[in-house]
Tab-separated table of C-alpha atoms and ligand atoms in Angstrom:
chain	number	residue	atom	x	y	z
Z	1	MET	CA	114.951	117.098	88.113
Z	2	ILE	CA	112.710	114.050	88.305
Z	3	SER	CA	109.696	114.200	85.976
Z	4	ARG	CA	106.380	112.840	87.228
Z	5	THR	CA	104.242	114.172	84.394
Z	6	GLN	CA	102.420	110.911	83.739
Z	7	SER	CA	101.734	110.394	87.439
Z	8	GLU	CA	100.302	113.898	87.697
Z	9	LYS	CA	98.026	113.235	84.718
Z	10	LEU	CA	96.856	109.953	86.220
Z	11	PHE	CA	96.261	111.559	89.595
Z	12	ALA	CA	94.131	114.300	88.016
Z	13	GLU	CA	92.095	111.607	86.273
Z	14	ALA	CA	91.870	109.498	89.423
Z	15	LEU	CA	90.506	112.456	91.386
Z	16	LYS	CA	87.490	112.517	89.079
Z	17	TYR	CA	86.386	109.019	90.021
Z	18	ILE	CA	88.094	107.949	93.276
Z	19	PRO	CA	87.752	109.844	96.578
Z	20	GLY	CA	91.086	111.599	97.099
Z	21	GLY	CA	92.338	109.806	93.988
Z	22	VAL	CA	93.335	106.777	96.049
Z	23	ASN	CA	91.829	103.485	97.124
Z	24	SER	CA	93.408	103.724	100.569
Z	25	PRO	CA	93.985	107.042	102.369
Z	26	VAL	CA	97.597	106.615	103.434
Z	27	ARG	CA	98.609	106.450	99.753
Z	28	ALA	CA	97.491	110.028	99.228
Z	29	PHE	CA	100.740	111.680	100.428
Z	30	ARG	CA	98.640	114.054	102.563
Z	31	ALA	CA	101.162	113.776	105.394
Z	32	VAL	CA	104.238	114.400	103.239
Z	33	GLY	CA	103.028	116.899	100.644
Z	34	GLY	CA	102.859	116.629	96.903
Z	35	ASN	CA	100.821	114.060	95.003
Z	36	PRO	CA	101.230	110.308	94.938
Z	37	PHE	CA	103.093	108.754	92.046
Z	38	PHE	CA	101.630	105.844	90.103
Z	39	VAL	CA	103.411	102.523	89.676
Z	40	ASN	CA	102.887	100.053	86.880
Z	41	ARG	CA	105.885	97.780	87.416
Z	42	ALA	CA	107.730	96.309	90.369
Z	43	SER	CA	110.462	93.731	90.690
Z	44	GLY	CA	112.638	92.722	93.628
Z	45	SER	CA	113.430	95.707	95.863
Z	46	LYS	CA	112.375	98.196	93.186
Z	47	VAL	CA	109.263	99.853	91.821
Z	48	TRP	CA	109.090	101.997	88.683
Z	49	ASP	CA	106.605	104.827	88.389
Z	50	VAL	CA	104.737	105.488	85.158
Z	51	ASP	CA	107.339	108.112	84.251
Z	52	GLY	CA	110.042	105.447	84.405
Z	53	ASN	CA	111.637	106.621	87.680
Z	54	GLU	CA	113.179	103.735	89.647
Z	55	LEU	CA	112.736	103.640	93.421
Z	56	ILE	CA	114.094	101.364	96.126
Z	57	ASP	CA	110.881	100.392	97.900
Z	58	TYR	CA	110.663	100.157	101.709
Z	59	VAL	CA	106.857	99.984	101.744
Z	60	LEU	CA	106.642	96.628	99.904
Z	61	THR	CA	102.847	96.999	99.504
Z	62	TRP	CA	102.728	97.495	103.335
Z	63	GLY	CA	104.449	94.217	104.121
Z	64	PRO	CA	103.354	91.365	101.808
Z	65	ALA	CA	106.323	91.623	99.408
Z	66	ILE	CA	108.767	90.106	101.908
Z	67	LEU	CA	110.592	88.372	99.039
Z	68	GLY	CA	110.536	91.569	97.011
Z	69	HIS	CA	108.115	92.294	94.190
Z	70	ALA	CA	107.155	89.868	91.405
Z	71	HIS	CA	109.150	86.984	92.850
Z	72	PRO	CA	109.298	84.325	90.105
Z	73	LYS	CA	108.050	81.601	92.458
Z	74	ILE	CA	104.947	83.636	93.308
Z	75	ILE	CA	104.272	84.679	89.733
Z	76	SER	CA	104.491	81.085	88.471
Z	77	ALA	CA	102.312	79.815	91.338
Z	78	VAL	CA	99.638	82.399	90.549
Z	79	LYS	CA	99.757	81.643	86.818
Z	80	ALA	CA	99.538	77.898	87.427
Z	81	ALA	CA	96.605	78.235	89.826
Z	82	ALA	CA	94.771	80.657	87.533
Z	83	GLU	CA	94.847	78.108	84.717
Z	84	TYR	CA	92.402	76.017	86.775
Z	85	GLY	CA	90.013	78.840	87.625
Z	86	THR	CA	90.149	81.975	89.741
Z	87	SER	CA	87.586	81.166	92.408
Z	88	PHE	CA	85.280	78.280	93.201
Z	89	GLY	CA	83.350	79.231	96.337
Z	90	ILE	CA	83.786	75.539	97.047
Z	91	PRO	CA	86.486	74.096	99.338
Z	92	ASN	CA	89.791	73.688	97.485
Z	93	PRO	CA	92.936	71.709	98.413
Z	94	LEU	CA	95.146	74.797	98.826
Z	95	GLU	CA	93.014	76.062	101.712
Z	96	VAL	CA	93.812	72.875	103.599
Z	97	THR	CA	97.525	73.156	102.810
Z	98	MET	CA	97.587	76.748	104.057
Z	99	ALA	CA	95.601	75.981	107.206
Z	100	ARG	CA	97.797	73.009	108.072
Z	101	LEU	CA	101.005	75.007	107.449
Z	102	ILE	CA	99.931	77.900	109.694
Z	103	CYS	CA	98.876	75.492	112.443
Z	104	GLU	CA	102.261	73.754	112.176
Z	105	LEU	CA	104.195	77.051	112.297
Z	106	VAL	CA	102.224	78.814	115.027
Z	107	PRO	CA	101.749	76.540	118.085
Z	108	SER	CA	98.994	78.726	119.566
Z	109	VAL	CA	96.901	78.229	116.420
Z	110	LYS	CA	95.046	74.931	116.434
Z	111	LYS	CA	92.356	75.998	113.933
Z	112	ILE	CA	92.236	78.869	111.470
Z	113	ARG	CA	89.768	80.596	109.178
Z	114	MET	CA	90.787	82.512	106.048
Z	115	THR	CA	89.384	85.934	105.109
Z	116	SER	CA	90.163	88.418	102.334
Z	117	SER	CA	91.722	91.197	104.409
Z	118	GLY	CA	93.314	91.930	107.752
Z	119	THR	CA	90.338	94.090	108.654
Z	120	GLU	CA	88.006	91.146	108.224
Z	121	ALA	CA	90.327	88.932	110.252
Z	122	CYS	CA	90.452	91.383	113.175
Z	123	MET	CA	86.743	92.160	113.029
Z	124	SER	CA	85.956	88.445	113.077
Z	125	ALA	CA	88.407	87.724	115.909
Z	126	ILE	CA	86.731	90.389	118.048
Z	127	ARG	CA	83.266	88.965	117.336
Z	128	LEU	CA	84.533	85.486	118.143
Z	129	ALA	CA	86.108	86.646	121.411
Z	130	ARG	CA	82.813	88.261	122.430
Z	131	GLY	CA	80.842	85.194	121.400
Z	132	PHE	CA	83.120	82.790	123.248
Z	133	THR	CA	83.385	84.808	126.479
Z	134	GLN	CA	79.831	86.173	126.375
Z	135	ARG	CA	81.357	89.543	127.257
Z	136	ASP	CA	81.233	92.824	125.298
Z	137	LYS	CA	84.217	94.971	126.278
Z	138	ILE	CA	87.410	94.993	124.220
Z	139	ILE	CA	90.691	96.685	125.078
Z	140	LYS	CA	92.824	98.114	122.275
Z	141	PHE	CA	95.825	100.418	122.488
Z	142	ASP	CA	96.052	103.913	121.088
Z	143	GLY	CA	98.071	104.047	117.894
Z	144	CYS	CA	97.431	100.388	117.117
Z	145	TYR	CA	95.501	99.751	113.924
Z	146	HIS	CA	93.443	96.637	113.365
Z	147	GLY	CA	91.756	97.582	110.119
Z	148	HIS	CA	88.797	99.867	109.653
Z	149	THR	CA	85.997	97.956	111.368
Z	150	ASP	CA	83.727	100.351	113.247
Z	151	SER	CA	84.345	99.217	116.804
Z	152	LEU	CA	88.132	99.417	116.449
Z	153	LEU	CA	88.385	102.771	114.674
Z	154	VAL	CA	89.022	104.535	117.940
Z	155	LYS	CA	92.361	106.251	118.407
Z	156	ALA	CA	93.529	104.018	115.587
Z	157	GLY	CA	96.928	104.202	113.969
Z	158	SER	CA	98.062	104.158	110.357
Z	159	GLY	CA	96.022	106.369	108.052
Z	160	ALA	CA	93.581	107.302	110.803
Z	161	LEU	CA	96.439	108.702	112.883
Z	162	THR	CA	98.180	110.204	109.885
Z	163	PHE	CA	95.140	112.347	109.251
Z	164	GLY	CA	95.186	113.655	112.783
Z	165	HIS	CA	91.621	112.664	113.595
Z	166	PRO	CA	92.099	109.225	115.124
Z	167	ASP	CA	88.397	108.703	115.569
Z	168	SER	CA	86.503	108.270	112.297
Z	169	ALA	CA	83.312	110.024	111.215
Z	170	GLY	CA	80.407	107.717	110.579
Z	171	VAL	CA	81.019	105.512	113.599
Z	172	PRO	CA	78.073	105.844	116.025
Z	173	ALA	CA	79.104	106.187	119.666
Z	174	ALA	CA	77.077	103.056	120.367
Z	175	PHE	CA	79.459	101.070	118.170
Z	176	THR	CA	82.500	101.999	120.217
Z	177	GLN	CA	80.982	102.144	123.689
Z	178	HIS	CA	82.487	98.750	124.481
Z	179	THR	CA	85.920	99.662	123.140
Z	180	ILE	CA	88.398	100.700	125.805
Z	181	VAL	CA	91.535	102.460	124.585
Z	182	LEU	CA	94.667	102.373	126.731
Z	183	PRO	CA	98.234	103.548	126.201
Z	184	PHE	CA	100.605	100.827	124.941
Z	185	ASN	CA	103.444	99.683	127.223
Z	186	ASP	CA	101.596	100.961	130.351
Z	187	VAL	CA	101.111	98.076	132.797
Z	188	GLU	CA	99.306	100.125	135.440
Z	189	ALA	CA	96.685	101.341	132.952
Z	190	VAL	CA	95.793	97.760	132.044
Z	191	LYS	CA	95.716	96.655	135.689
Z	192	ALA	CA	93.382	99.542	136.579
Z	193	CYS	CA	91.136	98.726	133.641
Z	194	PHE	CA	90.722	95.088	134.628
Z	195	ALA	CA	90.127	96.088	138.257
Z	196	ALA	CA	87.344	98.417	137.149
Z	197	ASN	CA	85.839	95.920	134.694
Z	198	LYS	CA	86.176	92.562	136.450
Z	199	ASN	CA	84.860	89.661	134.339
Z	200	GLN	CA	83.500	92.097	131.738
Z	201	ILE	CA	86.351	92.198	129.238
Z	202	ALA	CA	86.089	89.822	126.282
Z	203	GLY	CA	89.670	90.424	125.291
Z	204	ILE	CA	92.664	92.567	124.478
Z	205	ILE	CA	93.608	93.024	120.837
Z	206	VAL	CA	97.170	94.192	120.388
Z	207	GLU	CA	99.842	94.507	117.742
Z	208	PRO	CA	102.686	92.708	119.577
Z	209	VAL	CA	105.120	95.074	117.837
Z	210	PRO	CA	103.005	98.102	116.893
Z	211	GLY	CA	103.715	99.158	113.310
Z	212	ASN	CA	100.930	101.659	112.733
Z	213	ALA	CA	102.341	104.673	114.535
Z	214	GLY	CA	105.763	104.118	113.055
Z	215	LEU	CA	107.334	101.239	114.953
Z	216	TYR	CA	107.948	100.707	118.629
Z	217	LEU	CA	108.625	97.626	120.708
Z	218	PRO	CA	106.946	96.122	123.760
Z	219	LYS	CA	108.917	96.837	126.929
Z	220	PRO	CA	110.500	93.712	128.478
Z	221	GLY	CA	107.797	91.615	130.159
Z	222	TYR	CA	104.890	93.644	128.794
Z	223	LEU	CA	103.483	90.987	126.465
Z	224	GLU	CA	103.890	88.330	129.179
Z	225	PHE	CA	101.946	90.641	131.498
Z	226	LEU	CA	99.101	90.969	128.966
Z	227	SER	CA	98.954	87.179	128.674
Z	228	GLU	CA	98.846	86.722	132.458
Z	229	ILE	CA	96.247	89.376	133.204
Z	230	THR	CA	93.864	88.185	130.477
Z	231	THR	CA	94.165	84.562	131.603
Z	232	ALA	CA	93.527	85.533	135.229
Z	233	ASP	CA	90.332	87.376	134.286
Z	234	GLY	CA	88.982	84.872	131.756
Z	235	ALA	CA	89.546	87.368	128.924
Z	236	LEU	CA	91.263	86.460	125.651
Z	237	LEU	CA	94.559	87.777	124.336
Z	238	ILE	CA	94.381	88.477	120.617
Z	239	PHE	CA	97.668	89.118	118.807
Z	240	ASP	CA	97.125	91.110	115.649
Z	241	GLU	CA	99.951	89.674	113.534
Z	242	VAL	CA	98.651	90.925	110.212
Z	243	MET	CA	101.921	92.840	109.859
Z	244	THR	CA	104.308	90.828	112.070
Z	245	GLY	CA	103.119	87.327	111.175
Z	246	PHE	CA	105.733	85.267	109.350
Z	247	ARG	CA	107.817	88.446	109.058
Z	248	LEU	CA	109.422	88.694	112.507
Z	249	ALA	CA	110.008	84.927	112.699
Z	250	ARG	CA	108.684	81.693	111.187
Z	251	GLY	CA	105.988	81.765	113.853
Z	252	GLY	CA	105.652	85.550	113.918
Z	253	ALA	CA	106.080	87.917	116.856
Z	254	GLN	CA	104.618	85.327	119.230
Z	255	GLU	CA	107.558	83.032	118.462
Z	256	ARG	CA	110.040	85.883	118.789
Z	257	PHE	CA	108.653	86.921	122.187
Z	258	GLY	CA	107.602	83.445	123.411
Z	259	ILE	CA	103.926	84.225	123.942
Z	260	ARG	CA	100.909	82.003	123.216
Z	261	PRO	CA	97.901	84.250	122.599
Z	262	ASP	CA	94.409	82.785	122.586
Z	263	LEU	CA	93.686	84.119	119.097
Z	264	SER	CA	95.869	85.597	116.376
Z	265	THR	CA	95.145	87.423	113.168
Z	266	PHE	CA	97.245	87.297	110.029
Z	267	GLY	CA	97.376	88.820	106.548
Z	268	LYS	CA	99.870	90.398	104.135
Z	269	VAL	CA	102.713	87.809	103.935
Z	270	ILE	CA	100.288	84.845	103.819
Z	271	GLY	CA	98.734	86.325	100.690
Z	272	GLY	CA	101.977	87.033	98.823
Z	273	GLY	CA	100.442	90.273	97.571
Z	274	LEU	CA	96.931	88.950	96.968
Z	275	PRO	CA	93.932	89.778	99.203
Z	276	VAL	CA	94.182	87.510	102.238
Z	277	GLY	CA	93.575	87.644	105.972
Z	278	ALA	CA	93.176	84.912	108.550
Z	279	PHE	CA	92.336	84.420	112.204
Z	280	GLY	CA	93.026	81.382	114.330
Z	281	GLY	CA	93.731	80.069	117.794
Z	282	ARG	CA	92.529	77.622	120.418
Z	283	ALA	CA	90.226	74.971	118.939
Z	284	GLU	CA	87.515	75.400	121.583
Z	285	ILE	CA	87.303	79.075	120.657
Z	286	MET	CA	87.449	78.596	116.892
Z	287	ASP	CA	84.788	75.887	117.025
Z	288	CYS	CA	82.291	78.554	118.110
Z	289	LEU	CA	82.333	79.721	114.485
Z	290	ALA	CA	79.578	78.850	112.022
Z	291	PRO	CA	78.797	76.288	110.777
Z	292	LEU	CA	79.823	74.555	114.054
Z	293	GLY	CA	78.840	77.256	116.504
Z	294	PRO	CA	76.774	80.410	116.973
Z	295	VAL	CA	79.345	83.048	115.876
Z	296	TYR	CA	78.689	83.903	112.250
Z	297	GLN	CA	81.505	84.774	109.864
Z	298	ALA	CA	81.749	84.315	106.100
Z	299	GLY	CA	83.417	85.468	102.864
Z	300	THR	CA	82.874	84.884	99.157
Z	301	LEU	CA	86.570	84.754	98.364
Z	302	SER	CA	87.882	83.386	101.651
Z	303	GLY	CA	90.530	80.738	100.894
Z	304	ASN	CA	90.580	81.760	97.239
Z	305	PRO	CA	92.865	79.364	95.324
Z	306	ILE	CA	94.932	82.086	93.648
Z	307	ALA	CA	95.561	83.896	96.919
Z	308	MET	CA	96.387	80.627	98.635
Z	309	ALA	CA	98.836	79.733	95.855
Z	310	ALA	CA	100.561	83.112	96.158
Z	311	GLY	CA	100.719	82.936	99.950
Z	312	LEU	CA	102.013	79.376	99.981
Z	313	ALA	CA	104.704	80.267	97.451
Z	314	ASN	CA	105.710	83.234	99.645
Z	315	LEU	CA	105.933	81.092	102.769
Z	316	GLU	CA	107.713	78.250	101.014
Z	317	GLU	CA	110.341	80.546	99.505
Z	318	LEU	CA	110.845	82.158	102.924
Z	319	GLY	CA	111.839	78.689	104.086
Z	320	VAL	CA	109.362	78.732	106.970
Z	321	THR	CA	109.408	74.935	107.188
Z	322	ARG	CA	113.188	74.996	107.772
Z	323	GLU	CA	114.526	75.772	111.262
Z	324	THR	CA	117.820	76.817	109.726
Z	325	GLY	CA	118.676	78.206	106.309
Z	326	ASN	CA	115.437	80.174	106.129
Z	327	ALA	CA	115.148	83.823	105.148
Z	328	TYR	CA	115.026	85.307	108.656
Z	329	ASP	CA	118.769	85.535	109.193
Z	330	LEU	CA	119.079	87.439	105.914
Z	331	LEU	CA	116.212	89.778	106.822
Z	332	GLU	CA	117.864	90.428	110.174
Z	333	ALA	CA	121.216	91.143	108.532
Z	334	ARG	CA	119.704	93.618	106.074
Z	335	GLY	CA	117.806	95.302	108.892
Z	336	ALA	CA	120.963	95.616	110.969
Z	337	GLN	CA	122.883	97.051	108.021
Z	338	LEU	CA	120.196	99.661	107.404
Z	339	GLU	CA	119.981	100.552	111.100
Z	340	ALA	CA	123.748	100.987	111.451
Z	341	GLY	CA	123.915	103.116	108.319
Z	342	LEU	CA	121.014	105.384	109.228
Z	343	ARG	CA	122.254	105.848	112.793
Z	344	ASP	CA	125.686	106.869	111.461
Z	345	ALA	CA	124.099	109.238	108.937
Z	346	ALA	CA	122.019	110.948	111.630
Z	347	LYS	CA	125.000	111.205	113.983
Z	348	SER	CA	127.259	112.668	111.284
Z	349	ALA	CA	124.590	115.221	110.365
Z	350	GLY	CA	123.909	116.046	114.008
Z	351	VAL	CA	120.207	115.271	113.515
Z	352	PRO	CA	118.430	113.716	116.518
Z	353	VAL	CA	116.822	110.465	115.365
Z	354	THR	CA	115.317	107.638	117.418
Z	355	PHE	CA	115.556	104.538	115.252
Z	356	ASN	CA	113.368	101.599	116.244
Z	357	ARG	CA	113.736	98.224	114.557
Z	358	CYS	CA	112.510	94.672	115.005
Z	359	GLY	CA	113.944	92.320	112.398
Z	360	SER	CA	112.969	93.647	108.982
Z	361	MET	CA	110.527	96.277	110.284
Z	362	PHE	CA	111.792	99.716	111.207
Z	363	CYS	CA	110.978	103.365	111.789
Z	364	GLY	CA	113.066	106.475	112.312
Z	365	TYR	CA	111.541	109.306	114.365
Z	366	PHE	CA	113.025	112.799	114.370
Z	367	THR	CA	113.357	113.123	118.107
Z	368	SER	CA	116.099	112.565	120.645
Z	369	GLU	CA	113.638	110.886	123.054
Z	370	PRO	CA	112.832	107.168	123.094
Z	371	VAL	CA	109.576	106.118	121.431
Z	372	TYR	CA	107.594	103.456	123.300
Z	373	ASN	CA	104.023	104.429	122.417
Z	374	VAL	CA	101.996	106.751	120.218
Z	375	ALA	CA	102.259	109.687	122.632
Z	376	ASP	CA	106.048	109.506	122.281
Z	377	ALA	CA	105.711	109.166	118.500
Z	378	MET	CA	103.521	112.272	118.324
Z	379	LYS	CA	106.366	114.318	119.839
Z	380	SER	CA	108.602	113.653	116.840
Z	381	ASP	CA	109.259	116.395	114.303
Z	382	ARG	CA	106.876	115.629	111.447
Z	383	GLU	CA	107.990	118.608	109.407
Z	384	ARG	CA	111.494	117.163	109.376
Z	385	PHE	CA	110.071	113.784	108.376
Z	386	LYS	CA	108.212	115.444	105.496
Z	387	LYS	CA	111.416	117.050	104.189
Z	388	PHE	CA	113.346	113.817	104.698
Z	389	PHE	CA	110.713	111.792	102.845
Z	390	GLN	CA	110.740	114.140	99.842
Z	391	ALA	CA	114.540	114.347	99.768
Z	392	LEU	CA	114.835	110.557	99.758
Z	393	LEU	CA	112.175	110.273	97.087
Z	394	ASN	CA	114.229	112.593	94.897
Z	395	GLU	CA	117.208	110.308	95.516
Z	396	GLY	CA	115.266	107.220	94.392
Z	397	VAL	CA	114.280	105.854	97.800
Z	398	TYR	CA	110.625	105.351	98.735
Z	399	LEU	CA	109.725	105.315	102.422
Z	400	ALA	CA	106.146	105.046	103.702
Z	401	PRO	CA	104.491	108.440	103.065
Z	402	SER	CA	103.759	109.000	106.740
Z	403	GLN	CA	105.739	109.175	109.962
Z	404	PHE	CA	103.145	106.833	111.408
Z	405	GLU	CA	103.955	103.799	109.309
Z	406	ALA	CA	106.611	101.109	109.567
Z	407	GLY	CA	109.260	100.477	106.935
Z	408	PHE	CA	109.825	96.985	105.573
Z	409	ILE	CA	112.851	95.202	104.124
Z	410	SER	CA	112.696	92.208	101.786
Z	411	THR	CA	115.101	89.413	100.953
Z	412	ALA	CA	115.481	91.173	97.593
Z	413	HIS	CA	117.083	94.265	99.181
Z	414	THR	CA	120.797	93.915	98.466
Z	415	PRO	CA	123.666	95.394	100.507
Z	416	ALA	CA	124.139	97.782	97.571
Z	417	ASP	CA	120.482	98.896	97.828
Z	418	ILE	CA	121.004	99.627	101.493
Z	419	GLU	CA	124.288	101.436	100.890
Z	420	GLN	CA	122.496	103.601	98.294
Z	421	THR	CA	119.713	104.254	100.798
Z	422	VAL	CA	122.172	105.256	103.516
Z	423	ARG	CA	124.019	107.606	101.135
Z	424	ALA	CA	120.709	109.217	100.164
Z	425	ALA	CA	119.736	109.533	103.830
Z	426	ALA	CA	123.092	111.079	104.763
Z	427	LYS	CA	122.686	113.632	101.956
Z	428	ALA	CA	119.077	114.348	102.963
Z	429	MET	CA	119.894	114.744	106.643
Z	430	ARG	CA	122.428	117.442	105.856
Z	431	THR	CA	119.551	119.519	104.414
Z	432	LEU	CA	117.121	119.158	107.319
L	501	KE4	P1	93.889	95.260	105.726
L	501	KE4	O1	92.378	95.282	105.951
L	501	KE4	O2	94.425	96.573	105.239
L	501	KE4	O3	94.341	94.061	104.878
L	501	KE4	O4	94.580	94.976	107.156
L	501	KE4	C1	94.274	95.819	108.232
L	501	KE4	C2	95.403	95.740	109.260
L	501	KE4	C3	95.197	95.017	110.421
L	501	KE4	N1	96.172	94.908	111.362
L	501	KE4	C4	97.381	95.493	111.179
L	501	KE4	C5	98.441	95.342	112.232
L	501	KE4	C6	97.651	96.242	110.001
L	501	KE4	O5	98.861	96.828	109.852
L	501	KE4	C7	96.647	96.370	109.022
L	501	KE4	C8	96.845	97.171	107.760
L	501	KE4	N2	98.067	97.878	107.655
L	501	KE4	C9	98.022	99.108	106.874
L	501	KE4	C10	99.420	99.732	106.913
L	501	KE4	N3	99.724	100.267	108.171
L	501	KE4	C11	97.535	98.860	105.488
L	501	KE4	C12	97.798	99.999	104.517
L	501	KE4	C13	96.553	100.772	104.183
L	501	KE4	O6	95.673	100.918	105.061
L	501	KE4	O7	96.491	101.274	103.035
């Protein structure tokens, strides 16, 4: 029997000082039962909890650890940068290196601004879209999560969905009156919305591959359709690539699907595990930002040298500047191995599972129906997921503690890790 005595003690202590004992709700295990464990060490594909239990990690701090945890190149880059100071609040060379690299890798991004979180990046991109178009309305899709900024916390995904009350308390109706929520992958709903709001929509913000209600993919032609309909109406298309950026391809989901959005947001991978976000796009839009233009946006630690060093080390080690011999073939191979193994395990156990995957992002839903949007995802058997999650945890495999999160694979996940995961899943599925 696995002991988690130290984690339990820490959780009891945490509850005294931190709401719910966690600094982000999805960590609280409320959707899967039991209490969260505490981690004080991570390396490669593994984390170790404070009781010394080793776990193969498919959360990877929600995406940033694409090279696995504590990659030597990142650790040495952070140490080296820290020797010169942790923050200047004055422009530093690494900000320029990062900005130039992102602009080189993502053709739709001609200028970019760093922030300290994905929430900030998405919030700022929305403000910029409204400032540039002089319009107020924004379309988002149910189940998509763009951080916890007031105007976007409407039918949001991730933790908001996990808790079953997609709309958050504390958000005045006035703050969301300009937010229109539509179902993802539904062309007619978007057409009807633009017809009813001609020349009033500032933009669409969308996760090109939604990873905050589990994971599902855009139907063929859907992203192209969003690009066309926004262009035709003078609205902007904003790709939220906080999760997919530099994970699904060197140039993110927009490279993989061949789309050029007007604005994009980034985070996670570009911070290598440190607090970073970014938003960028067409120069004439970005130049509306202060100090050049009237749209205000700021941040004490934006472009912080330590975070830039960590993010640059992450990107460099991924091989993003190399068209061949970069990490994406390996990530694809590991994802394919995991998918094949989990599909076989479900089939052998006679358990209906819909397994969605895009590169190194994945999600298994306990349903025999396809999952193309959050309504489909909500039909899956969450009780089965709960049992599956706990069974895998007891076998040393850590999945995201919610059906409504994506799983992530790193270059540090070995074939043996994945074989161990598949064995654990096969054993767990026989108990469901
Ligand atoms: P942050 O503010 O958490 O850095 O980024 C917000 C965000 C924006 N856009 C997308 C597509 C995202 O996935 C996120 C954050 N992702 C969640 C995981 N689903 C972060 C985990 C958490 O909230 O604890």
